[in-house]
Amino acid sequence: GKVTLLTRTGLDWTGRFPGLARELEAWPVSSAIVDGEVVALDGEGLSDFGRLQDALGRGAAADLHYYVFDLLW
């Protein structure tokens, strides 16, 4: 029932992505560890690192997407 979002260096960024944490808490599982990446997309749907930095700087987490690419547990 509790989600923790960690950066690759182990920093807890759950508070920076509260909407994402709520969505993951709604998953119908009792326990899981997933690996993924938060991205910002350009007009063609491609990941754009500059847009990601801009969105994080503005606190605009709603403009971001989370791609899960590995289910570790």
mmCIF file of N, CA and C in Angstrom:
data_model
loop_
_atom_site.group_PDB
_atom_site.id
_atom_site.type_symbol
_atom_site.label_atom_id
_atom_site.label_comp_id
_atom_site.label_asym_id
_atom_site.label_seq_id
_atom_site.Cartn_x
_atom_site.Cartn_y
_atom_site.Cartn_z
ATOM 1 N N GLY A 1 0.783 -1.217 0.000
ATOM 2 C CA GLY A 1 0.000 0.000 0.000
ATOM 3 C C GLY A 1 0.816 1.267 0.000
ATOM 4 N N LYS A 2 2.144 1.171 0.111
ATOM 5 C CA LYS A 2 2.964 2.385 0.145
ATOM 6 C C LYS A 2 3.977 2.320 -0.995
ATOM 7 N N VAL A 3 4.060 3.413 -1.743
ATOM 8 C CA VAL A 3 4.977 3.508 -2.869
ATOM 9 C C VAL A 3 6.136 4.429 -2.502
ATOM 10 N N THR A 4 7.331 4.031 -2.888
ATOM 11 C CA THR A 4 8.506 4.876 -2.765
ATOM 12 C C THR A 4 9.156 4.945 -4.137
ATOM 13 N N LEU A 5 9.359 6.168 -4.621
ATOM 14 C CA LEU A 5 9.993 6.384 -5.916
ATOM 15 C C LEU A 5 11.430 6.824 -5.675
ATOM 16 N N LEU A 6 12.367 6.005 -6.130
ATOM 17 C CA LEU A 6 13.781 6.282 -5.904
ATOM 18 C C LEU A 6 14.483 6.617 -7.210
ATOM 19 N N THR A 7 15.434 7.543 -7.130
ATOM 20 C CA THR A 7 16.277 7.830 -8.284
ATOM 21 C C THR A 7 17.311 6.730 -8.403
ATOM 22 N N ARG A 8 18.045 6.736 -9.489
ATOM 23 C CA ARG A 8 19.082 5.700 -9.661
ATOM 24 C C ARG A 8 20.181 5.813 -8.623
ATOM 25 N N THR A 9 20.298 6.987 -7.982
ATOM 26 C CA THR A 9 21.310 7.153 -6.934
ATOM 27 C C THR A 9 20.725 6.947 -5.540
ATOM 28 N N GLY A 10 19.454 6.524 -5.471
ATOM 29 C CA GLY A 10 18.849 6.194 -4.186
ATOM 30 C C GLY A 10 18.131 7.336 -3.486
ATOM 31 N N LEU A 11 17.977 8.489 -4.140
ATOM 32 C CA LEU A 11 17.244 9.591 -3.526
ATOM 33 C C LEU A 11 15.748 9.323 -3.603
ATOM 34 N N ASP A 12 15.027 9.667 -2.542
ATOM 35 C CA ASP A 12 13.583 9.477 -2.505
ATOM 36 C C ASP A 12 12.905 10.685 -3.158
ATOM 37 N N TRP A 13 12.310 10.464 -4.330
ATOM 38 C CA TRP A 13 11.620 11.532 -5.055
ATOM 39 C C TRP A 13 10.108 11.322 -5.056
ATOM 40 N N THR A 14 9.597 10.558 -4.124
ATOM 41 C CA THR A 14 8.167 10.310 -4.052
ATOM 42 C C THR A 14 7.394 11.618 -3.948
ATOM 43 N N GLY A 15 7.878 12.545 -3.164
ATOM 44 C CA GLY A 15 7.209 13.829 -2.986
ATOM 45 C C GLY A 15 7.193 14.690 -4.228
ATOM 46 N N ARG A 16 8.102 14.438 -5.147
ATOM 47 C CA ARG A 16 8.131 15.218 -6.397
ATOM 48 C C ARG A 16 7.106 14.696 -7.408
ATOM 49 N N PHE A 17 6.629 13.465 -7.203
ATOM 50 C CA PHE A 17 5.680 12.847 -8.128
ATOM 51 C C PHE A 17 4.491 12.255 -7.366
ATOM 52 N N PRO A 18 3.733 13.077 -6.639
ATOM 53 C CA PRO A 18 2.635 12.522 -5.831
ATOM 54 C C PRO A 18 1.546 11.855 -6.668
ATOM 55 N N GLY A 19 1.265 12.378 -7.848
ATOM 56 C CA GLY A 19 0.247 11.767 -8.705
ATOM 57 C C GLY A 19 0.657 10.380 -9.169
ATOM 58 N N LEU A 20 1.914 10.243 -9.540
ATOM 59 C CA LEU A 20 2.436 8.942 -9.955
ATOM 60 C C LEU A 20 2.398 7.962 -8.789
ATOM 61 N N ALA A 21 2.780 8.420 -7.608
ATOM 62 C CA ALA A 21 2.749 7.544 -6.431
ATOM 63 C C ALA A 21 1.328 7.054 -6.167
ATOM 64 N N ARG A 22 0.331 7.948 -6.282
ATOM 65 C CA ARG A 22 -1.063 7.539 -6.065
ATOM 66 C C ARG A 22 -1.497 6.496 -7.099
ATOM 67 N N GLU A 23 -1.109 6.707 -8.353
ATOM 68 C CA GLU A 23 -1.476 5.740 -9.396
ATOM 69 C C GLU A 23 -0.853 4.374 -9.135
ATOM 70 N N LEU A 24 0.408 4.355 -8.734
ATOM 71 C CA LEU A 24 1.076 3.080 -8.465
ATOM 72 C C LEU A 24 0.498 2.400 -7.234
ATOM 73 N N GLU A 25 0.078 3.179 -6.235
ATOM 74 C CA GLU A 25 -0.541 2.599 -5.043
ATOM 75 C C GLU A 25 -1.853 1.900 -5.375
ATOM 76 N N ALA A 26 -2.469 2.278 -6.474
ATOM 77 C CA ALA A 26 -3.746 1.670 -6.874
ATOM 78 C C ALA A 26 -3.563 0.349 -7.615
ATOM 79 N N TRP A 27 -2.335 -0.015 -7.930
ATOM 80 C CA TRP A 27 -2.094 -1.301 -8.603
ATOM 81 C C TRP A 27 -2.613 -2.419 -7.716
ATOM 82 N N PRO A 28 -3.247 -3.435 -8.287
ATOM 83 C CA PRO A 28 -3.808 -4.534 -7.496
ATOM 84 C C PRO A 28 -2.760 -5.590 -7.134
ATOM 85 N N VAL A 29 -1.711 -5.161 -6.442
ATOM 86 C CA VAL A 29 -0.659 -6.076 -5.992
ATOM 87 C C VAL A 29 -0.333 -5.763 -4.545
ATOM 88 N N SER A 30 0.176 -6.758 -3.837
ATOM 89 C CA SER A 30 0.557 -6.518 -2.445
ATOM 90 C C SER A 30 2.006 -6.067 -2.331
ATOM 91 N N SER A 31 2.819 -6.404 -3.342
ATOM 92 C CA SER A 31 4.225 -6.029 -3.313
ATOM 93 C C SER A 31 4.796 -6.088 -4.725
ATOM 94 N N ALA A 32 5.629 -5.115 -5.069
ATOM 95 C CA ALA A 32 6.270 -5.122 -6.388
ATOM 96 C C ALA A 32 7.473 -4.183 -6.356
ATOM 97 N N ILE A 33 8.443 -4.503 -7.165
ATOM 98 C CA ILE A 33 9.569 -3.610 -7.423
ATOM 99 C C ILE A 33 9.656 -3.485 -8.940
ATOM 100 N N VAL A 34 9.495 -2.256 -9.431
ATOM 101 C CA VAL A 34 9.558 -2.029 -10.873
ATOM 102 C C VAL A 34 10.681 -1.044 -11.172
ATOM 103 N N ASP A 35 11.213 -1.161 -12.375
ATOM 104 C CA ASP A 35 12.248 -0.249 -12.848
ATOM 105 C C ASP A 35 11.665 0.489 -14.036
ATOM 106 N N GLY A 36 11.850 1.779 -14.059
ATOM 107 C CA GLY A 36 11.315 2.569 -15.146
ATOM 108 C C GLY A 36 11.976 3.923 -15.204
ATOM 109 N N GLU A 37 11.392 4.783 -16.000
ATOM 110 C CA GLU A 37 11.974 6.107 -16.201
ATOM 111 C C GLU A 37 10.863 7.131 -16.397
ATOM 112 N N VAL A 38 11.008 8.254 -15.725
ATOM 113 C CA VAL A 38 10.115 9.387 -15.927
ATOM 114 C C VAL A 38 10.661 10.174 -17.104
ATOM 115 N N VAL A 39 9.784 10.480 -18.070
ATOM 116 C CA VAL A 39 10.209 11.190 -19.272
ATOM 117 C C VAL A 39 9.238 12.306 -19.609
ATOM 118 N N ALA A 40 9.742 13.272 -20.368
ATOM 119 C CA ALA A 40 8.910 14.297 -20.995
ATOM 120 C C ALA A 40 8.968 14.033 -22.489
ATOM 121 N N LEU A 41 7.838 14.154 -23.146
ATOM 122 C CA LEU A 41 7.766 13.845 -24.568
ATOM 123 C C LEU A 41 7.680 15.123 -25.401
ATOM 124 N N ASP A 42 8.280 15.070 -26.588
ATOM 125 C CA ASP A 42 8.170 16.188 -27.511
ATOM 126 C C ASP A 42 6.896 16.028 -28.339
ATOM 127 N N GLY A 43 6.691 16.895 -29.305
ATOM 128 C CA GLY A 43 5.492 16.860 -30.121
ATOM 129 C C GLY A 43 5.327 15.605 -30.951
ATOM 130 N N GLU A 44 6.402 14.866 -31.148
ATOM 131 C CA GLU A 44 6.342 13.625 -31.916
ATOM 132 C C GLU A 44 6.275 12.389 -31.023
ATOM 133 N N GLY A 45 6.188 12.603 -29.712
ATOM 134 C CA GLY A 45 6.096 11.485 -28.782
ATOM 135 C C GLY A 45 7.425 10.868 -28.402
ATOM 136 N N LEU A 46 8.524 11.599 -28.665
ATOM 137 C CA LEU A 46 9.856 11.105 -28.329
ATOM 138 C C LEU A 46 10.336 11.728 -27.016
ATOM 139 N N SER A 47 11.090 10.966 -26.259
ATOM 140 C CA SER A 47 11.644 11.452 -25.005
ATOM 141 C C SER A 47 12.579 12.633 -25.267
ATOM 142 N N ASP A 48 12.418 13.688 -24.449
ATOM 143 C CA ASP A 48 13.211 14.904 -24.616
ATOM 144 C C ASP A 48 13.764 15.310 -23.250
ATOM 145 N N PHE A 49 15.075 15.136 -23.052
ATOM 146 C CA PHE A 49 15.686 15.395 -21.746
ATOM 147 C C PHE A 49 15.564 16.865 -21.351
ATOM 148 N N GLY A 50 15.692 17.775 -22.296
ATOM 149 C CA GLY A 50 15.538 19.203 -21.995
ATOM 150 C C GLY A 50 14.159 19.530 -21.465
ATOM 151 N N ARG A 51 13.134 18.928 -22.058
ATOM 152 C CA ARG A 51 11.764 19.130 -21.577
ATOM 153 C C ARG A 51 11.581 18.537 -20.181
ATOM 154 N N LEU A 52 12.234 17.411 -19.926
ATOM 155 C CA LEU A 52 12.172 16.811 -18.593
ATOM 156 C C LEU A 52 12.747 17.770 -17.563
ATOM 157 N N GLN A 53 13.919 18.303 -17.825
ATOM 158 C CA GLN A 53 14.539 19.242 -16.892
ATOM 159 C C GLN A 53 13.659 20.466 -16.680
ATOM 160 N N ASP A 54 13.069 20.978 -17.764
ATOM 161 C CA ASP A 54 12.192 22.143 -17.666
ATOM 162 C C ASP A 54 10.966 21.829 -16.813
ATOM 163 N N ALA A 55 10.334 20.678 -17.055
ATOM 164 C CA ALA A 55 9.145 20.301 -16.292
ATOM 165 C C ALA A 55 9.473 20.122 -14.815
ATOM 166 N N LEU A 56 10.597 19.487 -14.516
ATOM 167 C CA LEU A 56 10.993 19.309 -13.112
ATOM 168 C C LEU A 56 11.266 20.654 -12.462
ATOM 169 N N GLY A 57 11.893 21.561 -13.190
ATOM 170 C CA GLY A 57 12.185 22.890 -12.659
ATOM 171 C C GLY A 57 10.929 23.693 -12.373
ATOM 172 N N ARG A 58 9.890 23.479 -13.170
ATOM 173 C CA ARG A 58 8.626 24.190 -12.985
ATOM 174 C C ARG A 58 7.694 23.467 -12.025
ATOM 175 N N GLY A 59 8.071 22.262 -11.611
ATOM 176 C CA GLY A 59 7.186 21.477 -10.753
ATOM 177 C C GLY A 59 5.976 20.961 -11.514
ATOM 178 N N ALA A 60 6.137 20.740 -12.808
ATOM 179 C CA ALA A 60 5.029 20.338 -13.675
ATOM 180 C C ALA A 60 5.033 18.831 -13.899
ATOM 181 N N ALA A 61 4.868 18.064 -12.849
ATOM 182 C CA ALA A 61 4.908 16.609 -12.951
ATOM 183 C C ALA A 61 3.780 16.072 -13.827
ATOM 184 N N ALA A 62 2.694 16.829 -13.985
ATOM 185 C CA ALA A 62 1.579 16.369 -14.818
ATOM 186 C C ALA A 62 1.985 16.268 -16.285
ATOM 187 N N ASP A 63 3.041 16.965 -16.678
ATOM 188 C CA ASP A 63 3.515 16.929 -18.059
ATOM 189 C C ASP A 63 4.426 15.732 -18.337
ATOM 190 N N LEU A 64 4.628 14.884 -17.333
ATOM 191 C CA LEU A 64 5.584 13.790 -17.457
ATOM 192 C C LEU A 64 4.879 12.444 -17.567
ATOM 193 N N HIS A 65 5.620 11.461 -18.051
ATOM 194 C CA HIS A 65 5.122 10.092 -18.203
ATOM 195 C C HIS A 65 6.107 9.145 -17.528
ATOM 196 N N TYR A 66 5.575 8.040 -17.013
ATOM 197 C CA TYR A 66 6.438 7.034 -16.379
ATOM 198 C C TYR A 66 6.373 5.763 -17.204
ATOM 199 N N TYR A 67 7.500 5.383 -17.767
ATOM 200 C CA TYR A 67 7.600 4.155 -18.546
ATOM 201 C C TYR A 67 8.237 3.076 -17.680
ATOM 202 N N VAL A 68 7.459 2.046 -17.373
ATOM 203 C CA VAL A 68 7.976 0.892 -16.644
ATOM 204 C C VAL A 68 8.548 -0.074 -17.671
ATOM 205 N N PHE A 69 9.816 -0.451 -17.488
ATOM 206 C CA PHE A 69 10.408 -1.369 -18.454
ATOM 207 C C PHE A 69 10.930 -2.648 -17.846
ATOM 208 N N ASP A 70 10.801 -2.803 -16.549
ATOM 209 C CA ASP A 70 11.240 -4.061 -15.945
ATOM 210 C C ASP A 70 10.488 -4.296 -14.650
ATOM 211 N N LEU A 71 9.982 -5.502 -14.473
ATOM 212 C CA LEU A 71 9.339 -5.921 -13.234
ATOM 213 C C LEU A 71 10.348 -6.793 -12.501
ATOM 214 N N LEU A 72 10.954 -6.238 -11.451
ATOM 215 C CA LEU A 72 12.010 -6.946 -10.734
ATOM 216 C C LEU A 72 11.463 -7.896 -9.678
ATOM 217 N N TRP A 73 10.307 -7.550 -9.088
ATOM 218 C CA TRP A 73 9.716 -8.396 -8.047
ATOM 219 C C TRP A 73 8.227 -8.253 -8.089
#
